[in-house]
Amino acid sequence: MSGDGEGIKGCPGNEPGELFRAGRLVKICAPMVRYSKLAFRTLVRKYSCDLCYTPMIVAADFVRSAKARDSEFTTNKGDNPLIVQFAAKEAQVLCDAARIVCPFADGIDLNCGCPQRWAMAEGYGACLINKPELVRDMVRHVRNQIDNPGFSVSIKIRIHEDLKRTVDLCQKAEATGVSWITVHGRNVEERHQPVHYDAIKVIKESVSIPIVANGDIKTLKDAENVHHLTGADGVMVARGLLANPAMFAGYEETPLKCIQDWVNIALEHGTPFTCFHHHLMYMMERITSKQEKKVFNVLSSTSAVLDYLNDHYGVC
């Protein structure tokens, strides 16, 4: 696990709970496998992102293996407020993982929304929405064992076909002391179907803790529309931020300055080439022609990418 513990928890007033209490829409970078790592979090924070999540980490591996801790979790002083998302199915394992990251992060999130087959087969992710007592038990354990009152414990869920079950889950989680709930407005079977924002609105009206809306938010205008439609206290964005890391600052497409910032940050962090290149492919999707994509997407070294950006965009 990398990171200088000094000051990583952030400045006073930077706790996630304070963000929600401030009364304005909280703009959040979602947990994304491979993508929402330290370098990318550093980038989106420059463009009005209020709160970032790590990629999902399997708590049992994290607790058991120093190697997993080093590869899965990296942070630094500027990386706050930060939520570490865990996949877990046992209360004590989640507590042990939370205790490890507590000095370096501002909260943990329990993944109850991942619909991938491997996660559900292992008892992780979205199958937990059908086990409200287990979710309650895990939240309660962390609450009881972490003595920092500012440390948040949140959950991220998908919705049930029968929304009453989702409302019941959320009310039980609220009663156990969960800090907020992120709701991806689709059920486990749905992938690209329209998001059920009406369901998020019903959930928001059923609890008194903050609710974060997630799903199909591509622009700042989308974020504001979803906020008005649902009453949600925050919005969480994944693909929209990959395509345009500056979206929360109001840019319709990735500005060249943001591409320049990514190059500088990625090189400074020693980001592996594949990750560095993939982010650029996403960021440049809307601003490059088909012909340019054919050339850019097959570049195979950092120096080739830097030469291309310099020659075509003046980014160096």
Short mmCIF file of C-alpha atoms in Angstrom, two decimals:
data_model
loop_
_atom_site.label_atom_id
_atom_site.label_comp_id
_atom_site.label_asym_id
_atom_site.label_seq_id
_atom_site.Cartn_x
_atom_site.Cartn_y
_atom_site.Cartn_z
CA MET A 1 0.00 0.00 0.00
CA SER A 2 1.54 3.27 -1.06
CA GLY A 3 0.92 6.67 0.36
CA ASP A 4 2.32 9.11 2.82
CA GLY A 5 -0.06 9.08 5.77
CA GLU A 6 0.72 12.64 6.77
CA GLY A 7 -2.31 14.81 6.12
CA ILE A 8 -3.91 12.41 3.68
CA LYS A 9 -7.25 12.60 5.46
CA GLY A 10 -7.66 16.09 4.12
CA CYS A 11 -8.38 19.49 5.55
CA PRO A 12 -11.16 20.15 8.07
CA GLY A 13 -14.46 20.55 6.23
CA ASN A 14 -13.22 18.16 3.57
CA GLU A 15 -14.91 15.13 5.12
CA PRO A 16 -17.45 13.56 2.75
CA GLY A 17 -20.27 14.19 5.22
CA GLU A 18 -19.46 17.92 5.15
CA LEU A 19 -19.83 17.92 1.36
CA PHE A 20 -23.39 16.62 1.62
CA ARG A 21 -24.25 19.01 4.43
CA ALA A 22 -23.12 21.98 2.32
CA GLY A 23 -26.42 21.74 0.43
CA ARG A 24 -25.12 21.78 -3.14
CA LEU A 25 -24.94 18.91 -5.60
CA VAL A 26 -21.96 16.67 -4.77
CA LYS A 27 -20.10 15.58 -7.93
CA ILE A 28 -18.50 12.15 -7.62
CA CYS A 29 -16.10 9.99 -9.67
CA ALA A 30 -17.34 6.39 -9.64
CA PRO A 31 -15.32 3.30 -8.73
CA MET A 32 -14.08 1.97 -12.08
CA VAL A 33 -12.01 -1.17 -12.51
CA ARG A 34 -8.54 -0.24 -13.85
CA TYR A 35 -9.51 3.40 -14.37
CA SER A 36 -10.33 5.32 -11.19
CA LYS A 37 -6.78 5.04 -9.87
CA LEU A 38 -4.72 7.79 -8.28
CA ALA A 39 -3.55 9.49 -11.49
CA PHE A 40 -7.08 9.75 -12.92
CA ARG A 41 -8.49 10.89 -9.57
CA THR A 42 -5.83 13.61 -9.53
CA LEU A 43 -6.99 14.74 -12.97
CA VAL A 44 -10.74 14.91 -12.27
CA ARG A 45 -10.15 16.75 -8.97
CA LYS A 46 -8.63 19.58 -11.06
CA TYR A 47 -11.98 19.87 -12.86
CA SER A 48 -14.57 20.32 -10.09
CA CYS A 49 -14.93 16.69 -8.97
CA ASP A 50 -15.79 16.81 -5.25
CA LEU A 51 -15.29 13.21 -4.19
CA CYS A 52 -13.49 10.19 -5.68
CA TYR A 53 -13.79 6.44 -5.19
CA THR A 54 -11.05 3.86 -5.70
CA PRO A 55 -11.75 0.91 -8.00
CA MET A 56 -13.51 -1.96 -6.21
CA ILE A 57 -11.08 -3.97 -4.06
CA VAL A 58 -11.84 -7.50 -2.81
CA ALA A 59 -11.59 -7.04 0.96
CA ALA A 60 -10.49 -10.62 1.73
CA ASP A 61 -7.50 -10.41 -0.65
CA PHE A 62 -6.62 -6.94 0.62
CA VAL A 63 -6.56 -8.07 4.25
CA ARG A 64 -4.65 -11.28 3.49
CA SER A 65 -1.99 -10.04 1.08
CA ALA A 66 0.53 -7.20 1.34
CA LYS A 67 1.06 -7.55 -2.41
CA ALA A 68 -2.66 -6.91 -3.02
CA ARG A 69 -2.53 -3.85 -0.74
CA ASP A 70 0.43 -2.41 -2.64
CA SER A 71 -1.06 -2.95 -6.09
CA GLU A 72 -4.68 -2.06 -5.29
CA PHE A 73 -4.43 1.03 -3.12
CA THR A 74 -2.26 4.08 -3.76
CA THR A 75 -2.93 7.56 -2.49
CA ASN A 76 -1.18 10.84 -1.60
CA LYS A 77 -1.79 14.08 0.27
CA GLY A 78 -3.87 15.74 -2.43
CA ASP A 79 -6.10 12.70 -2.92
CA ASN A 80 -8.98 13.68 -0.69
CA PRO A 81 -11.75 13.28 0.13
CA LEU A 82 -11.35 9.63 -0.87
CA ILE A 83 -13.67 6.63 -0.51
CA VAL A 84 -12.24 3.11 -0.77
CA GLN A 85 -14.76 0.70 -2.25
CA PHE A 86 -14.68 -2.91 -1.09
CA ALA A 87 -16.32 -6.11 -2.22
CA ALA A 88 -17.05 -8.11 0.93
CA LYS A 89 -19.46 -10.70 2.30
CA GLU A 90 -18.21 -11.06 5.89
CA ALA A 91 -18.51 -8.34 8.50
CA GLN A 92 -15.16 -8.88 10.20
CA VAL A 93 -13.24 -9.02 6.92
CA LEU A 94 -14.77 -5.70 5.87
CA CYS A 95 -13.87 -4.23 9.28
CA ASP A 96 -10.28 -5.41 8.99
CA ALA A 97 -10.00 -3.85 5.52
CA ALA A 98 -11.59 -0.61 6.77
CA ARG A 99 -9.14 -0.46 9.66
CA ILE A 100 -6.18 -0.76 7.27
CA VAL A 101 -7.31 2.14 5.03
CA CYS A 102 -8.76 4.34 7.77
CA PRO A 103 -5.55 6.41 8.28
CA PHE A 104 -5.32 7.10 4.54
CA ALA A 105 -8.94 7.61 3.42
CA ASP A 106 -12.15 9.37 4.44
CA GLY A 107 -14.51 6.42 4.25
CA ILE A 108 -15.31 3.02 2.79
CA ASP A 109 -18.10 1.91 0.49
CA LEU A 110 -19.57 -1.58 0.35
CA ASN A 111 -20.26 -2.70 -3.21
CA CYS A 112 -23.82 -4.05 -3.41
CA GLY A 113 -24.25 -3.25 -7.09
CA CYS A 114 -21.68 -5.04 -9.26
CA PRO A 115 -23.67 -7.29 -11.63
CA GLN A 116 -20.69 -9.21 -13.04
CA ARG A 117 -21.16 -12.97 -12.88
CA TRP A 118 -17.88 -13.68 -11.07
CA ALA A 119 -18.73 -11.20 -8.29
CA MET A 120 -22.22 -12.57 -7.77
CA ALA A 121 -20.98 -16.17 -7.88
CA GLU A 122 -18.56 -15.29 -5.05
CA GLY A 123 -21.34 -13.71 -3.00
CA TYR A 124 -20.21 -10.15 -3.69
CA GLY A 125 -21.75 -7.16 -5.42
CA ALA A 126 -25.38 -7.04 -6.49
CA CYS A 127 -26.39 -10.31 -4.81
CA LEU A 128 -26.10 -8.40 -1.49
CA ILE A 129 -29.23 -6.37 -2.28
CA ASN A 130 -31.10 -9.60 -1.53
CA LYS A 131 -29.40 -9.91 1.87
CA PRO A 132 -30.38 -6.76 3.79
CA GLU A 133 -29.55 -8.34 7.17
CA LEU A 134 -26.01 -9.15 6.04
CA VAL A 135 -25.53 -5.61 4.68
CA ARG A 136 -26.84 -4.23 7.98
CA ASP A 137 -24.47 -6.49 9.92
CA MET A 138 -21.44 -5.39 7.86
CA VAL A 139 -22.25 -1.68 8.22
CA ARG A 140 -22.86 -2.06 11.96
CA HIS A 141 -19.56 -3.88 12.49
CA VAL A 142 -17.54 -1.16 10.74
CA ARG A 143 -19.43 1.57 12.62
CA ASN A 144 -18.68 -0.15 15.95
CA GLN A 145 -15.00 -0.85 15.27
CA ILE A 146 -13.80 2.35 13.59
CA ASP A 147 -13.69 5.04 16.25
CA ASN A 148 -13.29 8.01 13.90
CA PRO A 149 -16.75 9.66 13.79
CA GLY A 150 -15.90 11.48 10.53
CA PHE A 151 -15.11 8.21 8.71
CA SER A 152 -18.00 7.45 6.35
CA VAL A 153 -19.54 4.05 5.66
CA SER A 154 -21.66 4.02 2.51
CA ILE A 155 -23.18 1.43 0.18
CA LYS A 156 -23.68 1.37 -3.58
CA ILE A 157 -26.69 -0.60 -4.81
CA ARG A 158 -28.78 -1.53 -7.83
CA ILE A 159 -32.56 -1.58 -7.63
CA HIS A 160 -34.94 -4.56 -7.39
CA GLU A 161 -37.74 -5.23 -9.86
CA ASP A 162 -39.98 -4.74 -6.84
CA LEU A 163 -38.96 -1.30 -5.60
CA LYS A 164 -40.47 -1.93 -2.14
CA ARG A 165 -37.59 -4.34 -1.49
CA THR A 166 -35.06 -1.63 -2.39
CA VAL A 167 -36.76 0.90 -0.12
CA ASP A 168 -36.72 -1.69 2.70
CA LEU A 169 -32.99 -2.33 2.14
CA CYS A 170 -32.23 1.41 2.21
CA GLN A 171 -34.28 2.03 5.35
CA LYS A 172 -32.55 -0.86 7.14
CA ALA A 173 -29.14 0.48 6.06
CA GLU A 174 -30.10 3.97 7.26
CA ALA A 175 -31.14 2.60 10.67
CA THR A 176 -27.72 0.95 11.00
CA GLY A 177 -25.87 4.22 10.48
CA VAL A 178 -24.91 4.19 6.81
CA SER A 179 -23.63 7.65 5.77
CA TRP A 180 -25.25 7.75 2.32
CA ILE A 181 -26.44 5.38 -0.40
CA THR A 182 -25.51 5.48 -4.08
CA VAL A 183 -28.29 4.10 -6.28
CA HIS A 184 -27.55 2.85 -9.77
CA GLY A 185 -31.03 3.13 -11.27
CA ARG A 186 -31.06 -0.23 -13.05
CA ASN A 187 -31.72 -3.76 -11.86
CA VAL A 188 -29.16 -6.56 -12.06
CA GLU A 189 -30.29 -7.71 -15.50
CA GLU A 190 -30.26 -4.27 -17.10
CA ARG A 191 -27.15 -2.94 -18.85
CA HIS A 192 -27.98 -0.27 -21.45
CA GLN A 193 -31.70 0.14 -20.80
CA PRO A 194 -32.88 3.58 -19.68
CA VAL A 195 -32.11 4.42 -16.04
CA HIS A 196 -35.10 4.39 -13.67
CA TYR A 197 -34.68 7.89 -12.26
CA ASP A 198 -38.23 7.68 -10.90
CA ALA A 199 -37.06 4.81 -8.66
CA ILE A 200 -34.18 6.93 -7.33
CA LYS A 201 -36.71 9.67 -6.52
CA VAL A 202 -38.88 7.21 -4.55
CA ILE A 203 -35.83 6.01 -2.59
CA LYS A 204 -34.76 9.60 -1.87
CA GLU A 205 -38.22 10.36 -0.49
CA SER A 206 -38.14 7.22 1.72
CA VAL A 207 -34.98 7.99 3.73
CA SER A 208 -33.44 11.02 5.39
CA ILE A 209 -29.76 10.29 4.61
CA PRO A 210 -28.13 11.57 1.39
CA ILE A 211 -28.82 9.67 -1.83
CA VAL A 212 -26.44 9.71 -4.80
CA ALA A 213 -27.85 9.06 -8.29
CA ASN A 214 -25.81 6.93 -10.69
CA GLY A 215 -26.35 5.91 -14.31
CA ASP A 216 -26.07 7.52 -17.77
CA ILE A 217 -24.86 10.95 -16.69
CA LYS A 218 -22.67 12.27 -19.51
CA THR A 219 -22.59 16.06 -19.04
CA LEU A 220 -22.93 18.66 -16.29
CA LYS A 221 -26.39 19.45 -17.70
CA ASP A 222 -27.34 15.76 -17.35
CA ALA A 223 -26.12 15.89 -13.73
CA GLU A 224 -28.26 18.94 -12.98
CA ASN A 225 -31.30 17.39 -14.71
CA VAL A 226 -30.96 14.17 -12.70
CA HIS A 227 -30.61 16.24 -9.51
CA HIS A 228 -33.91 18.02 -10.30
CA LEU A 229 -35.68 14.81 -11.40
CA THR A 230 -34.71 12.73 -8.37
CA GLY A 231 -33.87 15.19 -5.58
CA ALA A 232 -30.59 13.30 -5.17
CA ASP A 233 -27.91 14.98 -3.06
CA GLY A 234 -25.10 13.87 -5.36
CA VAL A 235 -24.38 12.37 -8.76
CA MET A 236 -21.85 9.65 -9.48
CA VAL A 237 -20.35 9.37 -12.97
CA ALA A 238 -18.25 6.64 -14.60
CA ARG A 239 -18.18 6.54 -18.42
CA GLY A 240 -19.04 10.23 -18.75
CA LEU A 241 -15.87 11.16 -16.86
CA LEU A 242 -13.75 8.71 -18.84
CA ALA A 243 -14.92 10.41 -22.05
CA ASN A 244 -14.55 13.90 -20.59
CA PRO A 245 -12.70 14.23 -17.27
CA ALA A 246 -13.56 17.97 -17.32
CA MET A 247 -17.35 17.45 -17.54
CA PHE A 248 -18.03 18.55 -13.96
CA ALA A 249 -16.37 21.88 -14.77
CA GLY A 250 -18.96 22.39 -17.53
CA TYR A 251 -16.94 21.41 -20.62
CA GLU A 252 -19.01 19.70 -23.34
CA GLU A 253 -15.99 17.77 -24.60
CA THR A 254 -12.46 17.20 -23.32
CA PRO A 255 -10.48 20.45 -23.61
CA LEU A 256 -6.86 20.28 -24.83
CA LYS A 257 -5.73 21.64 -21.46
CA CYS A 258 -7.24 18.55 -19.80
CA ILE A 259 -5.34 16.28 -22.22
CA GLN A 260 -2.15 18.19 -21.39
CA ASP A 261 -2.90 17.81 -17.67
CA TRP A 262 -3.42 14.05 -18.11
CA VAL A 263 -0.08 13.68 -19.90
CA ASN A 264 1.72 15.57 -17.13
CA ILE A 265 -0.01 13.71 -14.29
CA ALA A 266 0.32 10.26 -15.89
CA LEU A 267 4.05 10.73 -16.57
CA GLU A 268 4.62 12.05 -13.06
CA HIS A 269 2.81 9.04 -11.55
CA GLY A 270 4.55 6.49 -13.77
CA THR A 271 1.21 5.31 -15.17
CA PRO A 272 1.62 2.07 -17.18
CA PHE A 273 1.45 2.67 -20.93
CA THR A 274 -1.78 0.72 -21.55
CA CYS A 275 -3.67 2.71 -18.93
CA PHE A 276 -2.14 6.02 -20.10
CA HIS A 277 -3.13 5.27 -23.73
CA HIS A 278 -6.62 3.93 -22.94
CA HIS A 279 -7.53 7.08 -21.02
CA LEU A 280 -6.42 9.20 -23.99
CA MET A 281 -8.47 7.04 -26.38
CA TYR A 282 -11.57 7.69 -24.26
CA MET A 283 -10.81 11.39 -23.83
CA MET A 284 -10.21 11.97 -27.54
CA GLU A 285 -13.17 9.90 -28.77
CA ARG A 286 -15.31 12.96 -29.52
CA ILE A 287 -12.56 15.23 -30.84
CA THR A 288 -10.79 12.96 -33.34
CA SER A 289 -11.82 11.77 -36.80
CA LYS A 290 -12.17 8.09 -37.72
CA GLN A 291 -8.92 8.31 -39.65
CA GLU A 292 -7.07 9.82 -36.67
CA LYS A 293 -8.45 7.11 -34.36
CA LYS A 294 -7.12 4.41 -36.69
CA VAL A 295 -3.62 5.82 -36.27
CA PHE A 296 -3.76 6.90 -32.62
CA ASN A 297 -5.39 3.78 -31.19
CA VAL A 298 -2.64 1.45 -32.45
CA LEU A 299 0.30 3.49 -31.15
CA SER A 300 2.37 1.24 -28.93
CA SER A 301 4.73 3.38 -26.87
CA THR A 302 4.60 6.47 -24.68
CA SER A 303 7.06 8.29 -26.95
CA ALA A 304 4.89 7.57 -30.04
CA VAL A 305 1.80 8.92 -28.22
CA LEU A 306 3.66 12.04 -27.08
CA ASP A 307 4.95 12.68 -30.62
CA TYR A 308 1.44 12.28 -32.04
CA LEU A 309 -0.12 14.66 -29.49
CA ASN A 310 2.63 17.22 -30.10
CA ASP A 311 2.34 17.04 -33.90
CA HIS A 312 -1.50 17.12 -34.06
CA TYR A 313 -2.58 19.12 -31.02
CA GLY A 314 0.47 20.99 -29.74
CA VAL A 315 0.28 18.96 -26.53
CA CYS A 316 3.76 18.04 -25.35
#
